[in-house]
XYZ file of C-alpha atoms in Angstrom:
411
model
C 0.000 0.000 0.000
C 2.798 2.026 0.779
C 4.139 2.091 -2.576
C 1.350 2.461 -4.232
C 0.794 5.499 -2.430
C 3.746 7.119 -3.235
C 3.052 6.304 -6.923
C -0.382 8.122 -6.818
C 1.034 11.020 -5.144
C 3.969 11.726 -8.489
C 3.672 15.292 -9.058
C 2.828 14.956 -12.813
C 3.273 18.534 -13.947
C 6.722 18.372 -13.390
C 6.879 14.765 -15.488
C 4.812 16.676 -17.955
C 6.926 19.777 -18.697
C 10.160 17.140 -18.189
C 8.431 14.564 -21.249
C 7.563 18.004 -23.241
C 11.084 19.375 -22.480
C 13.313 15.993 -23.546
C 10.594 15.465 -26.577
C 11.688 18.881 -28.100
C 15.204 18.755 -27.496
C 15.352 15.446 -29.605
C 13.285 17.173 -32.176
C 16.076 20.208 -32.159
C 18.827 17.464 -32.276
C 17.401 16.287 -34.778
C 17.190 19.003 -37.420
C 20.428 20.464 -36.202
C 22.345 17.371 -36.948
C 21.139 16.444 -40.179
C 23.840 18.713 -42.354
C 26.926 17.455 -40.672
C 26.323 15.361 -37.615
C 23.875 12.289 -39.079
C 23.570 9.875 -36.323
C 23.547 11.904 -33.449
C 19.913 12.512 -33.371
C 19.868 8.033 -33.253
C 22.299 7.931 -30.355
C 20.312 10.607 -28.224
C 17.117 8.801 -29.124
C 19.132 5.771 -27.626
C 19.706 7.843 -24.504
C 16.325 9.078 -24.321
C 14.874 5.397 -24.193
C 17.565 4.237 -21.917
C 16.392 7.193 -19.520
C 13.119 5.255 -18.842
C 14.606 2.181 -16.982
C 16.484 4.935 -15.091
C 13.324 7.057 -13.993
C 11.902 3.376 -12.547
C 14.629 3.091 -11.081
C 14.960 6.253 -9.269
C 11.347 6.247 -8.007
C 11.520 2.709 -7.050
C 14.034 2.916 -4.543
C 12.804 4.455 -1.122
C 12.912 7.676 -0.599
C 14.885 7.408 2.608
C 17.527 5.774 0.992
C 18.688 9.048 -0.729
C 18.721 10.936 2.756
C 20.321 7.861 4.669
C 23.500 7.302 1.906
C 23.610 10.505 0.510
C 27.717 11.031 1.965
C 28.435 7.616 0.276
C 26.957 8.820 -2.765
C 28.855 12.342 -2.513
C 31.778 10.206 -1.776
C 31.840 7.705 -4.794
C 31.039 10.779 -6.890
C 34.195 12.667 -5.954
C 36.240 9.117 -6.546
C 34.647 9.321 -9.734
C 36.309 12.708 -10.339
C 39.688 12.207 -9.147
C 39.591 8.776 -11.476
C 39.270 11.158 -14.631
C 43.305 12.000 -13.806
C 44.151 9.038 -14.178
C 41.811 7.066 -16.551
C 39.576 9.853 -17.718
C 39.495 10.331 -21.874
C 41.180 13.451 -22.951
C 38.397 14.982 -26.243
C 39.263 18.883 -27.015
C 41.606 19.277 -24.421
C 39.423 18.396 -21.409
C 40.005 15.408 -19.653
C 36.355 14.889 -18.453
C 34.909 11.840 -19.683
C 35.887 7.627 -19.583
C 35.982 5.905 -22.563
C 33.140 2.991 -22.716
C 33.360 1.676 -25.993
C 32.343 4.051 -28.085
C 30.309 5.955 -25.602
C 31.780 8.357 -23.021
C 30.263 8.972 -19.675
C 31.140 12.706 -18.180
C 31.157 11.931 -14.204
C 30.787 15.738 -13.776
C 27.166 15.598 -14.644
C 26.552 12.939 -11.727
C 27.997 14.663 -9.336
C 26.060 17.916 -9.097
C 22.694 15.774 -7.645
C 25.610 13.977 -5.115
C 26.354 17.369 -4.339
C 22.598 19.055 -4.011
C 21.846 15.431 -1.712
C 25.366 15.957 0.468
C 24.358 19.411 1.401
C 20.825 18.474 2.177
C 21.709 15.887 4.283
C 24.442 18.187 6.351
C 21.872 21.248 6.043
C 19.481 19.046 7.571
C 21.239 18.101 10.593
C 18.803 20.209 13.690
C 22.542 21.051 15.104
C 23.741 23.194 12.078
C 23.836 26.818 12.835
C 24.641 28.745 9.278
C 25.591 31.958 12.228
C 28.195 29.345 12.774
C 31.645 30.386 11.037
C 32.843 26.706 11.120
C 29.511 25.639 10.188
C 29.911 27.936 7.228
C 33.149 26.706 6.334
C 32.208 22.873 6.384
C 29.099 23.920 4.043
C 31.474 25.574 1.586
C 33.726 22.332 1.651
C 30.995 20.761 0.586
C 30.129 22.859 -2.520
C 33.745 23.529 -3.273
C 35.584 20.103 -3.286
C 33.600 18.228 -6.603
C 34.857 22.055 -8.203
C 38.482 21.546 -7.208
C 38.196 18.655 -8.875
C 36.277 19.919 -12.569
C 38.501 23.065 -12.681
C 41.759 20.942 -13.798
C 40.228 19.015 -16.305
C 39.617 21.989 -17.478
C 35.596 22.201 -17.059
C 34.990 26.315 -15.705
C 31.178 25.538 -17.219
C 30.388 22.891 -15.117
C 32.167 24.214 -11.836
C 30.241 27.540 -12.806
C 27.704 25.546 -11.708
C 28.261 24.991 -8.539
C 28.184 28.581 -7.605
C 24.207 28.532 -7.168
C 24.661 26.255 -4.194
C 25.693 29.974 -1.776
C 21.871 30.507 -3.016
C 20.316 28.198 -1.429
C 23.023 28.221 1.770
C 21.751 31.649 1.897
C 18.077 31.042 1.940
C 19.628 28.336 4.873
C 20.464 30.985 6.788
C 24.324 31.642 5.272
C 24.660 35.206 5.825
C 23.905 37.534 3.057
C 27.556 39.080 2.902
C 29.016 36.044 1.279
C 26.455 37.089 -1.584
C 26.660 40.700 -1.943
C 30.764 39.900 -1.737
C 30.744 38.238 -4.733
C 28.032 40.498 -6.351
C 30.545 43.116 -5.658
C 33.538 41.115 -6.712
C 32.140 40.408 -10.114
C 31.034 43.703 -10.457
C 34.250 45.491 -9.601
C 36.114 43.051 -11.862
C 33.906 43.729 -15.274
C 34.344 47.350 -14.508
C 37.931 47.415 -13.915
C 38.317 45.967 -17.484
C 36.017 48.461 -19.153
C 37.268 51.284 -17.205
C 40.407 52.405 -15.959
C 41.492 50.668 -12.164
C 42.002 54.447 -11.191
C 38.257 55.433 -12.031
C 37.146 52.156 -10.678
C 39.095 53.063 -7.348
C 37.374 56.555 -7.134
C 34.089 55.129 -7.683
C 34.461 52.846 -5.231
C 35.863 55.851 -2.557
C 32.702 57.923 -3.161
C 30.361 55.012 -2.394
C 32.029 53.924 1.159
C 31.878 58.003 2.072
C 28.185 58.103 1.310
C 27.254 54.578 2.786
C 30.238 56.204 6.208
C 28.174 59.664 6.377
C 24.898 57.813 5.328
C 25.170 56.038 8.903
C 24.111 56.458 12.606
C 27.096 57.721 14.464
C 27.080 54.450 16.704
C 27.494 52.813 13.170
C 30.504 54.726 11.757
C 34.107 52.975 12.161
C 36.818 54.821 9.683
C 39.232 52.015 10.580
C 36.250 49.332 9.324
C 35.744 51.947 5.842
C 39.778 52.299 5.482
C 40.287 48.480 5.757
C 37.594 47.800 3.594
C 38.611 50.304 0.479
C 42.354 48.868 0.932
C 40.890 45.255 0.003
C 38.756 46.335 -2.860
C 41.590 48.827 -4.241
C 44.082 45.820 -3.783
C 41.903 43.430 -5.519
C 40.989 46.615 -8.839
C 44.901 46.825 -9.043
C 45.082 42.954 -9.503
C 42.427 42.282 -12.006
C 44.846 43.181 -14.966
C 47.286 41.231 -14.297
C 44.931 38.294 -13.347
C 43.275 39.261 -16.775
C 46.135 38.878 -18.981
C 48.557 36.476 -16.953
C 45.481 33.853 -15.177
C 42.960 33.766 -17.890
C 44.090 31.951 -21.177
C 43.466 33.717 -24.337
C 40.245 32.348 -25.107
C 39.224 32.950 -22.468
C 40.124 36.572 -22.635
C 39.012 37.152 -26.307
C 35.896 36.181 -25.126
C 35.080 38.636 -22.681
C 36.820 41.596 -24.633
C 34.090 40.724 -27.389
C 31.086 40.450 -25.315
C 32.316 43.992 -23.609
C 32.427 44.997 -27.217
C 36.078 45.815 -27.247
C 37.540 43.213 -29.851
C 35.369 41.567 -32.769
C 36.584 38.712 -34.343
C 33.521 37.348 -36.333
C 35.984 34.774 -38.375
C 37.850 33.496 -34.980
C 36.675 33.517 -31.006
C 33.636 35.311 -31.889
C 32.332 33.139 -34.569
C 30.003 31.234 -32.958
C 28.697 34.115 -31.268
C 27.903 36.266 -33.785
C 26.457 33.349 -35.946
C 24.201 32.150 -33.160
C 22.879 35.652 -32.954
C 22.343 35.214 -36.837
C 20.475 32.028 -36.712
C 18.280 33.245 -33.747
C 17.243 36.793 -35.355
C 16.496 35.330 -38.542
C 13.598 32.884 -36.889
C 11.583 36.173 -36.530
C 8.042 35.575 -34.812
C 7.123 32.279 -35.919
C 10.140 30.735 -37.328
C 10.809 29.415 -40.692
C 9.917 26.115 -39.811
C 10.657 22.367 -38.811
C 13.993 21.013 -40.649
C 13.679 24.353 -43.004
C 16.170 26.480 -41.226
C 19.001 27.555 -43.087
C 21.774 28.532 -40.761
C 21.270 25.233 -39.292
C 20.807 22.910 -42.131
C 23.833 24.903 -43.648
C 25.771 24.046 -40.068
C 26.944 27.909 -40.005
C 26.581 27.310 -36.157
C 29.324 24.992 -34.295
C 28.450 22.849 -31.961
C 24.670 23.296 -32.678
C 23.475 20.148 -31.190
C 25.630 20.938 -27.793
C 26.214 24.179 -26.178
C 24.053 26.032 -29.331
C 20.799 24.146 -29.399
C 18.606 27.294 -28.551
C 19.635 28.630 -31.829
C 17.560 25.698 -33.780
C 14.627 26.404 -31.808
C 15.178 30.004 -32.684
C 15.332 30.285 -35.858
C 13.085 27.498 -36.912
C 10.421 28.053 -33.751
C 10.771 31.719 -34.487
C 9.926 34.058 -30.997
C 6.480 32.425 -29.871
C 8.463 29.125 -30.139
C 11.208 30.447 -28.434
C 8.699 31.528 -25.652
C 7.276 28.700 -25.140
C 10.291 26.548 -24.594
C 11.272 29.078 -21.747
C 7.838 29.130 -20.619
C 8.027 25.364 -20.144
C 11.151 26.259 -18.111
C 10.123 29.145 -15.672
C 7.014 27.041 -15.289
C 9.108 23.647 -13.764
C 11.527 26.542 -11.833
C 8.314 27.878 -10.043
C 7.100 24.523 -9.578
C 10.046 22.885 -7.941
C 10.272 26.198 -5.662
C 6.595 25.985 -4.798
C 6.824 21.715 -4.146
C 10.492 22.365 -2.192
C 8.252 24.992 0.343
C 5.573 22.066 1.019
C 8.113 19.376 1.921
C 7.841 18.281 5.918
C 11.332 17.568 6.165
C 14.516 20.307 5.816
C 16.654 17.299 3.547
C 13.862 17.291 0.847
C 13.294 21.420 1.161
C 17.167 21.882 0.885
C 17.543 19.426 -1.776
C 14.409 20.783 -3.693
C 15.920 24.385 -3.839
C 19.383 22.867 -5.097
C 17.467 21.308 -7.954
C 15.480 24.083 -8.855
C 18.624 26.155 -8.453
C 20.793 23.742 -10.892
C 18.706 23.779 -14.297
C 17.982 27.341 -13.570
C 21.748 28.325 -13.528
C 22.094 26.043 -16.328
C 19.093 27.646 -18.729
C 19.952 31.001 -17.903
C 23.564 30.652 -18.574
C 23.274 28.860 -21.890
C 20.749 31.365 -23.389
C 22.357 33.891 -21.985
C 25.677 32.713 -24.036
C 23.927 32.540 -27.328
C 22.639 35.647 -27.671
C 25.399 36.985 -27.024
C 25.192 38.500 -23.100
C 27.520 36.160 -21.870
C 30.928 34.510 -22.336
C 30.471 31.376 -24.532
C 31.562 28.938 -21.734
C 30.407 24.970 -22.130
C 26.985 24.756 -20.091
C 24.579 22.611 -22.120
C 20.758 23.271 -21.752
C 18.832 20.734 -19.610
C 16.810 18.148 -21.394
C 17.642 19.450 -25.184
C 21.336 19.547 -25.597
C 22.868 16.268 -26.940
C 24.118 13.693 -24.429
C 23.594 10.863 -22.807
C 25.903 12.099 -19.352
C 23.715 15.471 -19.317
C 19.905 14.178 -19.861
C 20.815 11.091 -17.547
C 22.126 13.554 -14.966
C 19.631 15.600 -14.900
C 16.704 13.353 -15.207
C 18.365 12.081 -11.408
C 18.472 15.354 -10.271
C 14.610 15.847 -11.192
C 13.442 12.347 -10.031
C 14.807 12.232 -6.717
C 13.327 15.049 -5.908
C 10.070 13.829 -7.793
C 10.606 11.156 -5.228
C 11.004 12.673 -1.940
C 7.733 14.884 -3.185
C 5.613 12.028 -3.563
C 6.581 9.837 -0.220
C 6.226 13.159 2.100
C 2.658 11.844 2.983
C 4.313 9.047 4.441
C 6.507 11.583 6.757
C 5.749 12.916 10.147
């Protein structure tokens, strides 16, 4: 009876939008592979089916089981990591898969639902106290080891990732400093490379005297203010050399053309500026299934990856384009609203990591291909091709699909 339950209680909107959302990415795969990449569009439909054992699977075992051996699970998944050093398959550079035949499986992709279930289970301990500065520093472990790990393979899209995970440690009770530090580190960063460090540092002196005079009297420390303007005039005179010395040269041709200071449209900005092509060219209604023609003339790399959202621009048009993100902001509210009725703080915390994942993960990847971000590799959930990602994130989703539908067996 008590399974049976748990089956009736499914929350099927979520299923629904997932079904909708995996359906349409084949049918993008699809049409985006036909000029150059036939037989990618078979092997994700292979993945797709192969997903459906997987979903049993997930929802079969008890929900308990995912609180109970969630460390274990964090704890083969960072094993899994450090493996790719030594065994892992090296494919444009990036040592993040192992070989299987002739199938690869990207460990990376496992290990963010390892993570979300690791810092549910240690978030849901009734003696953690967030306030806590050790507390905080043994939550940040957490987050930070699987991205010690990605970083050298090199991955920076998938341990981008990770960085949602301060969200929901900050609607835990991490406080909000941690956020609005690296708010303000990002911030001071982009403008240090579009301004000059001196103007940056002058900006920066004029808002610490109006937030100093701005205060009670009780509140005002010019030792606290002096400190403070050292550290963020120290880190302004550092971001040049970090810039130039740190980032690769990819990696810096690829902000200096989304801050509009370099354009390379035959070289780093290519697939850029050719996404943003395909995309305005869908106009309102697209130009149809299989009849796009930046796509069936493969004008955009790595279309079926990283650039899906340009098929379903230009051949779904705007409304189609809507829709698709409609489907999306419709599961994020959902997962939000089903993560706020859970009775226990492990399915709550895990709920918000989950919404929190595909959300950093849509809005990056859009973001990228029209052209308001740095093209970094973050594929979009459920429509990108392969197996790794749509296996990864169907876990994710069906755990927590899980944990929904057995909290009318909890107390």
């Amino acid at each position: 009876m008590k399974n049976q339950s748990v089956t009736n209680n499914l929350d099927w909107i979520c299923i629904i939008i997932y079904c909708l959302l995996v359906i349409m990415g084949w049918l993008n795969i699809y049409s985006s592979s036909l000029s150059s990449m036939e037989g990618t569009s078979d092997k994700q439909l292979i993945f797709i089916i192969l997903t459906i054992p997987l979903i049993f699977i997930v929802l079969y075992v008890d929900g308990k089981f995912y609180e109970k051996y969630a460390s274990i699970i964090f704890g083969i998944s960072l094993l899994s990591l450090v493996g790719l050093f030594a065994f892992g398959k090296t494919i444009a550079g990036q040592r993040c898969w192992y070989g299987i035949g002739s199938f690869t499986i990207q460990p990376s992709e496992f290990a963010k639902a390892a993570t979300a279930l690791a810092l549910a289970k240690y978030l849901s301990d009734p003696q953690i106290n967030l306030k806590d500065v050790n507390r905080q520093i043994q939550a940040l472990a957490i987050v930070f080891l699987p991205v010690m790990l990605i970083l050298p393979q090199p991955d920076p899209g998938s341990a981008l990732i990770y960085s949602i995970f301060i969200i929901v440690l900050y609607r835990e009770g991490l406080p909000s400093w941690y956020v609005w530090t690296g708010f303000i580190t990002i911030l001071l960063f982009v403008l240090t490379l579009v301004l000059q460090p001196q103007y940056v540092i002058l900006i920066a002196l004029l808002v610490l005297i109006i937030i100093h005079l701005k205060s009670r009297l009780s509140d005002r420390n010019i030792l606290q203010s002096g400190i403070l303007f050292a550290l963020i005039s120290g880190f302004v005179l550092s971001v040049n050399y970090v810039f130039v010395h740190v980032f690769k040269q990819h990696h810096r041709d690829r902000f200096n053309i989304l801050l509009g200071k370099s354009v390379d449209m035959k070289g780093i900005g290519y697939n850029t500026n050719q996404s943003e092509i395909a995309i305005g060219s869908g106009g309102w209604l697209g130009k149809g299934f299989l009849e796009g023609t930046q796509t069936k003339g493969g004008f955009v790399p790595e279309q079926h990856t990283d650039y899906i959202f340009t098929t379903v621009g230009e051949e779904w048009g705007f409304i189609g384009s809507l829709v698709v993100i409609g489907l999306f902001v419709g599961l994020f509210l959902r997962l939000i609203y089903l993560a706020e009725r859970q009775k226990t703080k492990f399915s709550r915390v895990y709920g918000y990591c989950v919404a929190g994942i595909l959300f950093i993960h849509f809005f990056v990847n859009i973001a990228m291909v029209i052209g308001v971000f740095p093209t970094i590799g973050v594929p979009l959930p459920f429509f990108s091709y392969g197996g790794s990602g749509l296996w990864g994130f169907t876990i994710l989703l069906f755990i927590f699909i899980k944990m929904d539908a057995n909290k009318v067996n909890e107390w």
